Structure formats: C-alpha cells, structure tokens
Short mmCIF file of C-alpha atoms and ligand atoms in Angstrom, two decimals:
data_model
loop_
_atom_site.label_atom_id
_atom_site.label_comp_id
_atom_site.label_asym_id
_atom_site.label_seq_id
_atom_site.Cartn_x
_atom_site.Cartn_y
_atom_site.Cartn_z
CA MET A 1 -18.40 2.13 -13.75
CA CYS A 2 -17.45 -0.81 -11.57
CA TYR A 3 -16.06 -4.01 -13.03
CA LEU A 4 -16.04 -5.75 -9.73
CA ARG A 5 -17.20 -9.32 -9.64
CA THR A 6 -16.32 -12.03 -7.19
CA THR A 7 -16.61 -15.76 -7.48
CA HIS A 8 -15.59 -18.31 -4.88
CA ILE A 9 -13.55 -21.47 -5.22
CA CYS A 10 -13.25 -23.47 -1.97
CA ASN A 11 -14.57 -20.39 -0.14
CA MET A 12 -11.67 -18.35 -1.42
CA PRO A 13 -12.66 -15.44 -3.63
CA ILE A 14 -11.43 -14.43 -7.04
CA ILE A 15 -11.87 -10.72 -7.60
CA ASP A 16 -12.13 -9.50 -11.19
CA VAL A 17 -10.44 -6.21 -11.89
CA GLY A 18 -11.16 -5.60 -15.53
CA THR A 19 -8.01 -6.92 -17.18
CA TYR A 20 -6.71 -9.10 -14.33
CA GLN A 21 -7.83 -11.20 -11.40
CA VAL A 22 -6.93 -11.20 -7.74
CA HIS A 23 -6.83 -14.73 -6.31
CA VAL A 24 -7.14 -14.84 -2.55
CA GLY A 25 -6.10 -18.02 -0.77
CA ASP A 26 -6.25 -20.75 -3.35
CA CYS A 27 -3.75 -19.02 -5.59
CA TRP A 28 -1.12 -21.56 -6.66
CA ALA A 29 -3.09 -23.51 -9.27
CA PRO A 30 -4.12 -20.33 -11.12
CA LEU A 31 -0.55 -19.01 -10.99
CA ASN A 32 0.80 -22.26 -12.45
CA GLN A 33 -1.89 -22.16 -15.14
CA LEU A 34 -0.98 -18.62 -16.07
CA ILE A 35 2.71 -19.51 -16.34
CA ALA A 36 1.98 -22.63 -18.39
CA SER A 37 -0.23 -20.67 -20.79
CA ARG A 38 2.65 -18.40 -21.81
CA PRO A 39 5.60 -18.86 -24.13
CA GLN A 40 8.46 -20.71 -22.37
CA GLY A 41 10.40 -17.51 -21.57
CA LYS A 42 12.56 -16.71 -18.55
CA LEU A 43 10.83 -16.76 -15.20
CA LEU A 44 12.34 -14.11 -12.93
CA VAL A 45 11.51 -13.78 -9.24
CA ILE A 46 12.33 -10.51 -7.48
CA VAL A 47 12.78 -10.86 -3.73
CA ASP A 48 14.35 -8.97 -0.87
CA GLY A 49 16.49 -10.52 1.85
CA ASN A 50 13.49 -11.34 4.03
CA THR A 51 11.17 -12.72 1.38
CA ARG A 52 14.06 -14.75 -0.02
CA ARG A 53 14.34 -16.41 3.36
CA HIS A 54 10.68 -16.61 4.46
CA CYS A 55 8.63 -16.76 1.25
CA LEU A 56 10.76 -18.12 -1.59
CA PRO A 57 10.84 -21.69 -0.21
CA LEU A 58 7.02 -21.91 -0.36
CA LEU A 59 6.95 -20.35 -3.84
CA ARG A 60 9.53 -22.89 -5.06
CA GLN A 61 7.51 -25.70 -3.53
CA LYS A 62 4.28 -24.55 -5.19
CA LEU A 63 5.53 -23.60 -8.65
CA GLU A 64 5.62 -26.30 -11.31
CA ARG A 65 8.43 -24.53 -13.20
CA ARG A 66 11.82 -25.17 -11.61
CA ASP A 67 14.04 -22.89 -13.71
CA LEU A 68 13.68 -19.67 -11.73
CA THR A 69 16.09 -16.74 -11.96
CA ILE A 70 16.20 -15.07 -8.55
CA ILE A 71 16.91 -11.34 -8.35
CA SER A 72 17.54 -10.32 -4.76
CA VAL A 73 17.76 -6.78 -3.40
CA PRO A 74 18.21 -5.44 0.14
CA ALA A 75 14.99 -5.13 2.18
CA GLY A 76 13.30 -1.89 3.13
CA GLU A 77 11.92 1.42 1.96
CA SER A 78 15.37 3.02 2.03
CA PHE A 79 16.30 0.83 -0.97
CA LYS A 80 13.22 1.82 -2.98
CA HIS A 81 15.10 4.12 -5.33
CA ILE A 82 16.54 4.28 -8.79
CA ASP A 83 19.98 2.85 -7.86
CA THR A 84 18.33 -0.40 -6.79
CA CYS A 85 16.39 -0.40 -10.08
CA THR A 86 19.69 -0.15 -11.94
CA ARG A 87 20.86 -3.28 -10.12
CA ILE A 88 17.61 -5.08 -10.98
CA TRP A 89 17.75 -4.07 -14.65
CA GLN A 90 21.38 -5.23 -14.83
CA GLN A 91 20.46 -8.63 -13.40
CA MET A 92 17.56 -8.87 -15.86
CA LEU A 93 19.99 -8.17 -18.67
CA ASP A 94 22.54 -10.68 -17.35
CA ALA A 95 19.81 -13.34 -17.13
CA GLY A 96 18.89 -12.80 -20.78
CA ALA A 97 15.41 -11.50 -19.98
CA ASP A 98 13.29 -10.25 -22.83
CA ARG A 99 9.69 -9.44 -23.54
CA SER A 100 8.68 -13.09 -23.42
CA SER A 101 9.87 -13.26 -19.80
CA LEU A 102 7.59 -13.10 -16.80
CA VAL A 103 8.52 -11.35 -13.54
CA ILE A 104 7.12 -12.53 -10.21
CA ASN A 105 7.34 -9.85 -7.54
CA LEU A 106 7.53 -11.79 -4.29
CA GLY A 107 7.48 -9.32 -1.45
CA GLY A 108 5.81 -6.40 0.25
CA GLY A 109 4.86 -3.07 -1.26
CA VAL A 110 8.48 -2.11 -1.89
CA ILE A 111 9.16 -5.15 -4.07
CA GLY A 112 5.72 -4.88 -5.72
CA ASP A 113 6.12 -1.19 -6.59
CA MET A 114 9.82 -1.33 -7.54
CA GLY A 115 9.84 -4.78 -9.17
CA GLY A 116 6.73 -3.87 -11.15
CA PHE A 117 8.35 -0.59 -12.20
CA CYS A 118 11.51 -2.39 -13.36
CA ALA A 119 9.47 -4.99 -15.25
CA ALA A 120 7.17 -2.42 -16.85
CA THR A 121 10.10 -0.38 -18.15
CA PHE A 122 12.74 -3.01 -19.06
CA LYS A 123 12.95 -3.31 -22.85
CA ARG A 124 9.74 -1.24 -22.97
CA GLY A 125 7.85 -3.62 -20.76
CA MET A 126 7.78 -7.19 -19.55
CA ASP A 127 4.76 -8.92 -18.06
CA PHE A 128 4.68 -9.32 -14.31
CA VAL A 129 2.54 -10.73 -11.53
CA GLN A 130 2.27 -9.65 -7.92
CA VAL A 131 2.66 -12.19 -5.12
CA PRO A 132 2.32 -9.86 -2.10
CA THR A 133 3.71 -11.10 1.20
CA THR A 134 2.87 -8.34 3.72
CA LEU A 135 -0.57 -7.40 4.98
CA LEU A 136 -0.10 -3.93 3.52
CA SER A 137 0.71 -5.23 0.07
CA GLN A 138 -2.01 -7.90 0.18
CA VAL A 139 -4.82 -5.46 0.98
CA ASP A 140 -3.49 -2.45 -0.84
CA ALA A 141 -0.21 -2.04 -2.72
CA SER A 142 -0.54 -5.03 -5.06
CA ILE A 143 -3.88 -3.85 -6.46
CA GLY A 144 -4.39 -0.94 -8.77
CA GLY A 145 -1.32 -0.87 -10.99
CA LYS A 146 0.61 1.96 -9.31
CA LEU A 147 4.33 1.30 -9.66
CA GLY A 148 7.37 3.34 -8.81
CA VAL A 149 10.21 4.35 -6.54
CA ASP A 150 10.98 7.21 -4.17
CA PHE A 151 12.89 10.25 -5.37
CA GLY A 152 14.78 11.70 -2.41
CA ALA A 153 12.13 12.48 0.18
CA LEU A 154 9.42 12.53 -2.51
CA LYS A 155 7.54 9.29 -1.91
CA ASN A 156 6.83 7.37 -5.10
CA GLY A 157 8.04 10.42 -7.02
CA ILE A 158 9.00 8.40 -10.13
CA GLY A 159 6.64 5.80 -11.53
CA LEU A 160 3.79 4.81 -13.77
CA PHE A 161 0.47 3.00 -13.91
CA CYS A 162 0.72 -0.52 -15.33
CA ASN A 163 -1.40 -3.51 -14.37
CA PRO A 164 0.01 -6.93 -13.51
CA LEU A 165 -1.22 -10.07 -15.27
CA GLY A 166 -2.61 -11.19 -11.94
CA VAL A 167 -2.34 -10.90 -8.17
CA PHE A 168 -1.90 -14.07 -6.12
CA ILE A 169 -2.50 -13.73 -2.39
CA GLU A 170 -1.30 -16.44 -0.02
CA PRO A 171 -2.38 -15.54 3.55
CA ALA A 172 0.16 -18.02 4.97
CA PHE A 173 2.93 -15.55 4.12
CA LEU A 174 1.64 -13.35 6.94
CA LEU A 175 2.75 -15.94 9.51
CA SER A 176 6.38 -14.85 9.33
CA LEU A 177 5.61 -11.14 9.41
CA SER A 178 6.55 -9.17 12.53
CA PRO A 179 3.77 -7.67 14.72
CA ARG A 180 5.06 -4.21 13.79
CA GLU A 181 4.68 -4.90 10.06
CA LEU A 182 1.21 -6.38 10.60
CA ARG A 183 0.18 -3.29 12.52
CA SER A 184 1.54 -1.11 9.73
CA GLY A 185 -0.56 -2.94 7.14
CA TYR A 186 -3.59 -2.68 9.38
CA ALA A 187 -3.52 1.11 8.91
CA GLU A 188 -4.68 0.60 5.31
CA VAL A 189 -7.44 -1.74 6.51
CA ILE A 190 -8.60 1.03 8.87
CA LYS A 191 -8.34 3.58 6.07
CA HIS A 192 -10.53 1.47 3.78
CA SER A 193 -13.23 1.36 6.45
CA LEU A 194 -13.08 5.11 7.13
CA ILE A 195 -13.42 6.06 3.46
CA ALA A 196 -15.94 3.43 2.37
CA ASP A 197 -17.49 1.23 5.05
CA ALA A 198 -18.63 2.68 8.37
CA ALA A 199 -19.96 -0.71 9.54
CA GLN A 200 -16.50 -2.21 9.05
CA TRP A 201 -15.01 0.62 11.12
CA GLU A 202 -17.41 -0.31 13.96
CA ARG A 203 -16.05 -3.88 13.81
CA LEU A 204 -12.41 -2.86 13.58
CA ARG A 205 -12.46 -0.41 16.47
CA ARG A 206 -13.26 -3.30 18.81
CA PHE A 207 -9.84 -4.83 18.08
CA THR A 208 -7.71 -3.42 20.86
CA ASN A 209 -5.17 -6.22 20.67
CA LEU A 210 -4.12 -7.19 17.17
CA ASP A 211 -3.24 -10.69 18.38
CA GLN A 212 -7.00 -11.39 18.36
CA VAL A 213 -7.32 -10.63 14.66
CA ASN A 214 -7.84 -13.30 12.03
CA TRP A 215 -6.04 -11.54 9.19
CA SER A 216 -7.34 -13.82 6.44
CA GLU A 217 -10.87 -12.67 7.26
CA LEU A 218 -9.95 -9.02 6.88
CA LEU A 219 -8.35 -9.42 3.46
CA THR A 220 -11.43 -9.76 1.28
CA PRO A 221 -13.57 -6.86 2.62
CA SER A 222 -10.56 -4.56 2.32
CA LEU A 223 -9.64 -5.81 -1.15
CA LEU A 224 -13.21 -5.28 -2.34
CA ILE A 225 -13.14 -1.65 -1.25
CA LYS A 226 -9.78 -1.03 -2.91
CA GLN A 227 -10.88 -2.78 -6.05
CA GLN A 228 -14.22 -1.00 -6.33
CA ILE A 229 -12.43 2.33 -6.13
CA VAL A 230 -9.57 1.62 -8.55
CA SER A 231 -11.84 -0.08 -11.07
CA ALA A 232 -14.00 3.03 -11.21
CA ASP A 233 -10.99 5.28 -11.75
CA PRO A 234 -7.85 3.38 -12.85
CA PHE A 235 -5.68 6.48 -13.46
CA GLU A 236 -6.60 8.53 -10.40
CA LYS A 237 -8.47 11.25 -12.25
CA GLY A 238 -11.18 11.46 -9.60
CA ALA A 239 -12.76 8.91 -7.27
CA ARG A 240 -9.51 7.03 -6.68
CA LYS A 241 -8.08 9.99 -4.84
CA ALA A 242 -10.26 8.77 -1.95
CA LEU A 243 -7.52 6.22 -1.24
CA ASN A 244 -5.16 9.06 -0.41
CA PHE A 245 -6.97 9.83 2.84
CA GLY A 246 -4.26 10.05 5.49
CA HIS A 247 -1.54 9.96 2.84
CA THR A 248 -0.91 13.65 2.15
CA ILE A 249 0.46 14.37 5.60
CA GLY A 250 1.35 10.67 5.99
CA HIS A 251 3.67 10.69 2.97
CA ALA A 252 5.36 13.85 4.23
CA ALA A 253 5.91 12.19 7.63
CA GLU A 254 7.22 9.05 5.95
CA GLY A 255 9.48 11.01 3.58
CA LEU A 256 11.03 13.06 6.37
CA ALA A 257 11.45 10.07 8.67
CA LEU A 258 13.12 8.16 5.83
CA GLN A 259 16.03 10.57 6.07
CA SER A 260 16.26 10.28 9.86
CA LEU A 261 17.71 7.61 12.11
CA ASP A 262 14.21 6.55 13.08
CA PRO A 263 12.27 5.79 9.89
CA LEU A 264 8.52 5.21 10.08
CA LEU A 265 6.85 2.28 8.35
CA HIS A 266 4.37 3.31 5.68
CA GLY A 267 1.30 2.38 7.74
CA GLU A 268 2.69 4.07 10.84
CA ALA A 269 3.08 7.30 8.88
CA VAL A 270 -0.41 6.89 7.42
CA ALA A 271 -1.80 6.51 10.96
CA VAL A 272 -0.26 9.92 11.81
CA GLY A 273 -1.67 11.32 8.56
CA MET A 274 -5.14 9.93 9.29
CA ILE A 275 -5.22 11.62 12.70
CA CYS A 276 -4.28 15.00 11.18
CA GLU A 277 -6.63 14.57 8.22
CA THR A 278 -9.53 13.44 10.43
CA TRP A 279 -9.03 16.67 12.35
CA LEU A 280 -9.14 18.54 9.00
CA SER A 281 -12.35 16.63 8.13
CA HIS A 282 -13.83 17.84 11.43
CA ARG A 283 -12.63 21.41 11.01
CA LEU A 284 -13.51 21.87 7.33
CA LEU A 285 -16.39 19.47 6.69
CA GLY A 286 -18.02 19.16 10.08
CA LEU A 287 -17.16 15.55 10.89
CA PRO A 288 -18.66 15.24 14.41
CA SER A 289 -16.21 15.73 17.25
CA ASP A 290 -17.12 12.41 18.92
CA GLN A 291 -16.06 10.61 15.71
CA LEU A 292 -12.85 12.65 15.57
CA ASN A 293 -12.15 11.61 19.15
CA ASP A 294 -12.98 7.94 18.52
CA ILE A 295 -10.78 7.69 15.44
CA SER A 296 -7.86 9.66 16.89
CA SER A 297 -7.83 7.86 20.23
CA TYR A 298 -8.02 4.44 18.55
CA LEU A 299 -5.08 5.28 16.28
CA VAL A 300 -3.03 6.75 19.13
CA ARG A 301 -3.67 3.71 21.33
CA LEU A 302 -2.66 1.32 18.60
CA TYR A 303 0.27 3.12 16.97
CA LYS A 304 1.68 5.08 19.93
CA PRO A 305 3.12 7.71 17.56
CA LYS A 306 5.84 10.16 18.50
CA PRO A 307 5.27 13.93 18.30
CA LEU A 308 6.11 15.76 15.09
CA ASP A 309 9.08 18.11 15.44
CA LYS A 310 7.79 21.70 15.11
CA ASN A 311 11.09 22.67 13.46
CA ASP A 312 10.20 20.29 10.63
CA PHE A 313 6.79 21.89 9.89
CA PRO A 314 8.19 23.98 6.98
CA ALA A 315 9.73 20.82 5.50
CA TYR A 316 6.36 19.06 5.81
CA LEU A 317 4.71 21.91 3.93
CA GLU A 318 7.37 21.76 1.22
CA LEU A 319 6.71 18.07 0.69
CA ILE A 320 2.94 18.55 0.76
CA ALA A 321 3.34 21.25 -1.90
CA GLN A 322 4.73 18.49 -4.19
CA ASP A 323 1.76 16.18 -3.64
CA LYS A 324 0.48 14.64 -6.85
CA LYS A 325 -3.15 15.54 -6.03
CA ASN A 326 -2.48 19.28 -6.03
CA GLU A 327 -3.76 21.41 -8.89
CA GLY A 328 -2.04 24.72 -9.59
CA ASP A 329 -1.66 26.60 -6.34
CA GLU A 330 -4.35 24.61 -4.55
CA TRP A 331 -3.31 21.94 -2.09
CA LEU A 332 -5.98 19.30 -2.37
CA PHE A 333 -6.75 16.69 0.27
CA SER A 334 -9.01 13.65 0.43
CA LEU A 335 -11.01 13.92 3.63
CA ILE A 336 -13.95 12.04 5.16
CA HIS A 337 -17.53 13.06 5.87
CA PRO A 338 -19.64 11.33 6.92
CA LEU A 339 -17.55 8.55 8.40
CA GLY A 340 -17.43 5.82 5.73
CA ARG A 341 -17.38 8.21 2.81
CA ALA A 342 -14.46 10.11 1.27
CA VAL A 343 -14.70 13.65 -0.05
CA ILE A 344 -11.97 14.37 -2.59
CA ASN A 345 -10.34 17.60 -3.87
CA GLN A 346 -10.67 19.57 -0.64
CA PRO A 347 -8.45 22.66 -0.65
CA VAL A 348 -6.54 23.05 2.61
CA SER A 349 -4.40 26.05 3.55
CA PRO A 350 -0.86 25.67 4.92
CA GLN A 351 -2.08 27.34 8.13
CA LEU A 352 -4.70 24.62 8.71
CA ILE A 353 -2.18 21.88 7.94
CA VAL A 354 0.06 23.26 10.66
CA GLU A 355 -2.94 23.43 13.02
CA SER A 356 -3.75 19.80 12.29
CA MET A 357 -0.20 18.81 13.16
CA ALA A 358 -0.41 20.90 16.35
CA TYR A 359 -3.66 19.03 17.19
CA PHE A 360 -1.79 15.76 16.70
CA ASN A 361 1.05 16.87 18.98
CA GLN A 362 -1.32 18.07 21.68
CA LEU A 363 -3.28 14.79 21.46
CA ILE A 364 -0.28 12.64 22.23
CA SER A 365 1.42 14.95 24.72
N1 NAD B 401 1.26 0.80 -5.25
C1 NAD B 401 0.38 1.14 -4.35
O1 NAD B 401 -0.80 1.36 -4.66
C2 NAD B 401 0.81 1.22 -2.93
C3 NAD B 401 -0.16 1.30 -1.92
C4 NAD B 401 0.28 1.32 -0.61
C5 NAD B 401 1.63 1.28 -0.31
N2 NAD B 401 2.53 1.21 -1.32
C6 NAD B 401 3.96 1.14 -1.03
O2 NAD B 401 4.21 -0.06 -0.30
C7 NAD B 401 5.39 0.13 0.48
C8 NAD B 401 5.19 -0.43 1.84
O3 NAD B 401 4.87 -1.80 1.72
P1 NAD B 401 5.22 -2.85 2.87
O4 NAD B 401 4.74 -2.33 4.16
O5 NAD B 401 4.75 -4.15 2.39
O6 NAD B 401 6.82 -2.72 2.96
P2 NAD B 401 8.04 -3.71 2.56
O7 NAD B 401 7.90 -4.22 1.20
O8 NAD B 401 9.25 -2.92 2.89
O9 NAD B 401 7.89 -4.92 3.56
C9 NAD B 401 8.05 -4.70 4.93
C10 NAD B 401 9.14 -5.58 5.54
O10 NAD B 401 8.64 -6.90 5.66
C11 NAD B 401 9.54 -7.82 5.05
N3 NAD B 401 8.71 -8.92 4.60
C12 NAD B 401 7.90 -8.93 3.51
N4 NAD B 401 7.15 -10.05 3.51
C13 NAD B 401 7.54 -10.77 4.60
C14 NAD B 401 7.11 -12.00 5.14
N5 NAD B 401 6.09 -12.69 4.60
N6 NAD B 401 7.71 -12.45 6.25
C15 NAD B 401 8.69 -11.72 6.86
N7 NAD B 401 9.11 -10.54 6.40
C16 NAD B 401 8.53 -10.06 5.27
C17 NAD B 401 10.24 -7.02 4.01
O11 NAD B 401 11.46 -7.60 3.67
C18 NAD B 401 10.39 -5.68 4.70
O12 NAD B 401 11.51 -5.73 5.55
C19 NAD B 401 5.70 1.60 0.47
O13 NAD B 401 6.80 1.81 -0.36
C20 NAD B 401 4.46 2.24 -0.14
O14 NAD B 401 4.74 3.40 -0.87
C21 NAD B 401 2.14 1.18 -2.60
ZN1 ZN B 402 -0.76 3.58 1.75
#
C-alpha cells in the first residue's frame, strides 16, 4: 500500500508519508507552526561543527522561538558511535530535557541518524524533527525513520525505526557543501534511478560534470522514489530492501575504510558497492552487459574509486556475513533487473562476491 501524496505550495512540494510530512523548499513556516502547536517544552538543536557554522545561523534567523539549547558534537562518520551518544544524552540531561521537549537534528545523515537515535531513546523517547543539510540526507537519510549508530566496523549496527514529526528540507543548505560531499549524496540519487526509474537514469547519465546540476530539481523525484518504497514497507520486511542496492558491499567498504587512514564517504562506498552489485545483477539475473558497462563506466568516471585490497577480501566477507538482510546461512542481496527495477532477497555466494570485487578491481586498473 502506498500512502504517497504530494501537494504543492509555491511550486514546492509537500510529501505525505503516513504519519509525517516532508516539506521541500518552503519549509520554515510549517516548522514554526509545528513548534508553536506543541507544549512550550525545551527546544534542542543537535549540530556538528560544520552545521553549527554553516546552517545554524539560517535556522536561528528563520525560527520564531529564540530559546534554543544547542548540542554540538564533532563532525563526521567516525563520531557516529555510542560514546558520542553518551555526550548527547548528558547534555540533554543537563539542559533539563524531558518528554515535552523537541529535538531538531540539523545536519547530514550522521546527525539525523545519531540525533534521532538519542532523541528516540532518551527518557523512553522525545519527539524530533529532521532538518537535513547534505544532499545525501535530503534525498535519503532523513526519510524512512531508520536511526542508529555504528558499532565498530558494523555500519548502523545499533539502532531502531522511529519516525520524526516532520522533515524540513531547505535546498539553500547545499550551497555550503563541498563538491565531494555533493558527489557522495549523488550516489543515492543514482541508486534511486537504478532501482525504480530507468528514465531518470537516462537523464542522470548525461551529467558528466556535477557543476551543471541543479540540485533542487533532483530532490523531489528522488524523494518520491524513497518515499514510495518506505511507505509500502516501513520496517524493511520486504520491498524496502530494494534501497539496499549497492549497500551490502558498499557498507563493508565503508566499514573497513572507516578504520583506515583514508575513510570513504558513504556515497563513495555505495558507488563501489553499486559497481560490484551491478556485476552480480548481470551475472546472476542477466542484466545486459551493455547496461553493466554503462553503469560501471559512469560510476568510475565520476567517483574515480581506488582498488580494493585483495588482502581485505576475507574481512569484507566477514562484514557481509553480518548484513541485516541475511536470513540464516543465506547472504541476501538486492540487485537490479531490468534496469529501473530492484529484485530483493537474491542469495549470493562468497565466491561470487569475491569475483564481483575482482571485476571492480580489473575495471579500474
Ligand atoms: N537513515 C537512513 O535511512 C540513512 C540512509 C542513508 C545514509 N544514512 C547515513 O547517513 C550518513 C551519511 O550522511 P552524510 O553524507 O550526510 O554525512 P555527514 O552527516 O557526515 O555530513 C557530511 C559532512 O558535511 C558536513 N555538512 C553537513 N551539512 C553541511 C552544510 N550544509 N554545509 C557544509 N558542511 C555540511 C558535515 O559536518 C560532515 O562533515 C551515514 O552515516 C549513513 O549511514 C542513513
Ligand atoms: Zn545509503
């Protein structure tokens, strides 16, 4: 069942997601209304060092409430773990937060996932809203209610499903984002097209230089795909697994790189994962080789990935064995075939995973 409905105010869409709405563009009036409609509890804003500097001034300017408690944590995936949560919970406690409080997560996917997790668990749950500030979090991470933190190399190993009261997307936040971060977020835009919209893939593959892209225009089509999928399957029992295309091997690459001196951004790791998993889609499901070549060469051109260290292959397999999609002894992947449609629950042997990584290495050599 799909709850998706869109309306437009000033050409900016509001996307209904069952219990909450995603406001794209004209988001400040609805956020102020939501805050005003609640009991006058504490208003906490979780930021990292970068969003404190680049995004908090605009939030302060736009919010009618002035009495904000700011909780600031260091930026980056390497701080997305339980020790940082302890610091956040302590600051919530010090600020006198309780269940009448509202948390605003102002940041990328790390702040959204970790701030949401802290809010959803503090005193058995405080309300929160997502104000995503990276492309990746605007098109993907802020929607769907998945919250959590990493556990060692196990990406998002600890967490829960809990929806925000609303998602408020201000495209202007993207102006301060680095080209590398924009490109990382774009991997999820590409993924959405490959799993659900072949016509969109045809449009995207013409972008050879991301400077040409009008990011605001890409937000809504991508959000609609994400929303259609999560609305049909909020707890990832079935159809939602489609969103994991590129993420099984991608998460392993991200997890391993996290522990190295050269960490990969989430989208960069997903680009690697999509190349390997497109090869698996070709090998196991018969995705035509010209499409495999088109997708792989586009991703290689754009992301210029480094080879995967063969000595790490066993560690990749160990991480993939922990993947949340697996059932019993079967390692299950979300693949694509035909292009624009995902096929979930595809068993893949360790041998083929290694072959897909060898394909990747040979492609970029
Ligand atoms: N919950 C989900 O469904 C879901 C989906 C996809 C990804 N994720 C998670 O999202 C995370 C990645 O998200 P991300 O790429 O947004 O990472 P991020 O939150 O680390 O943000 C990337 C960098 O950009 C900075 N930044 C954020 N907004 C900025 C702005 N407007 N201007 C300048 N700098 C800014 C941040 O401080 C950080 O250094 C991963 O942890 C991933 O697991 C979650
Ligand atoms: Zn992702």
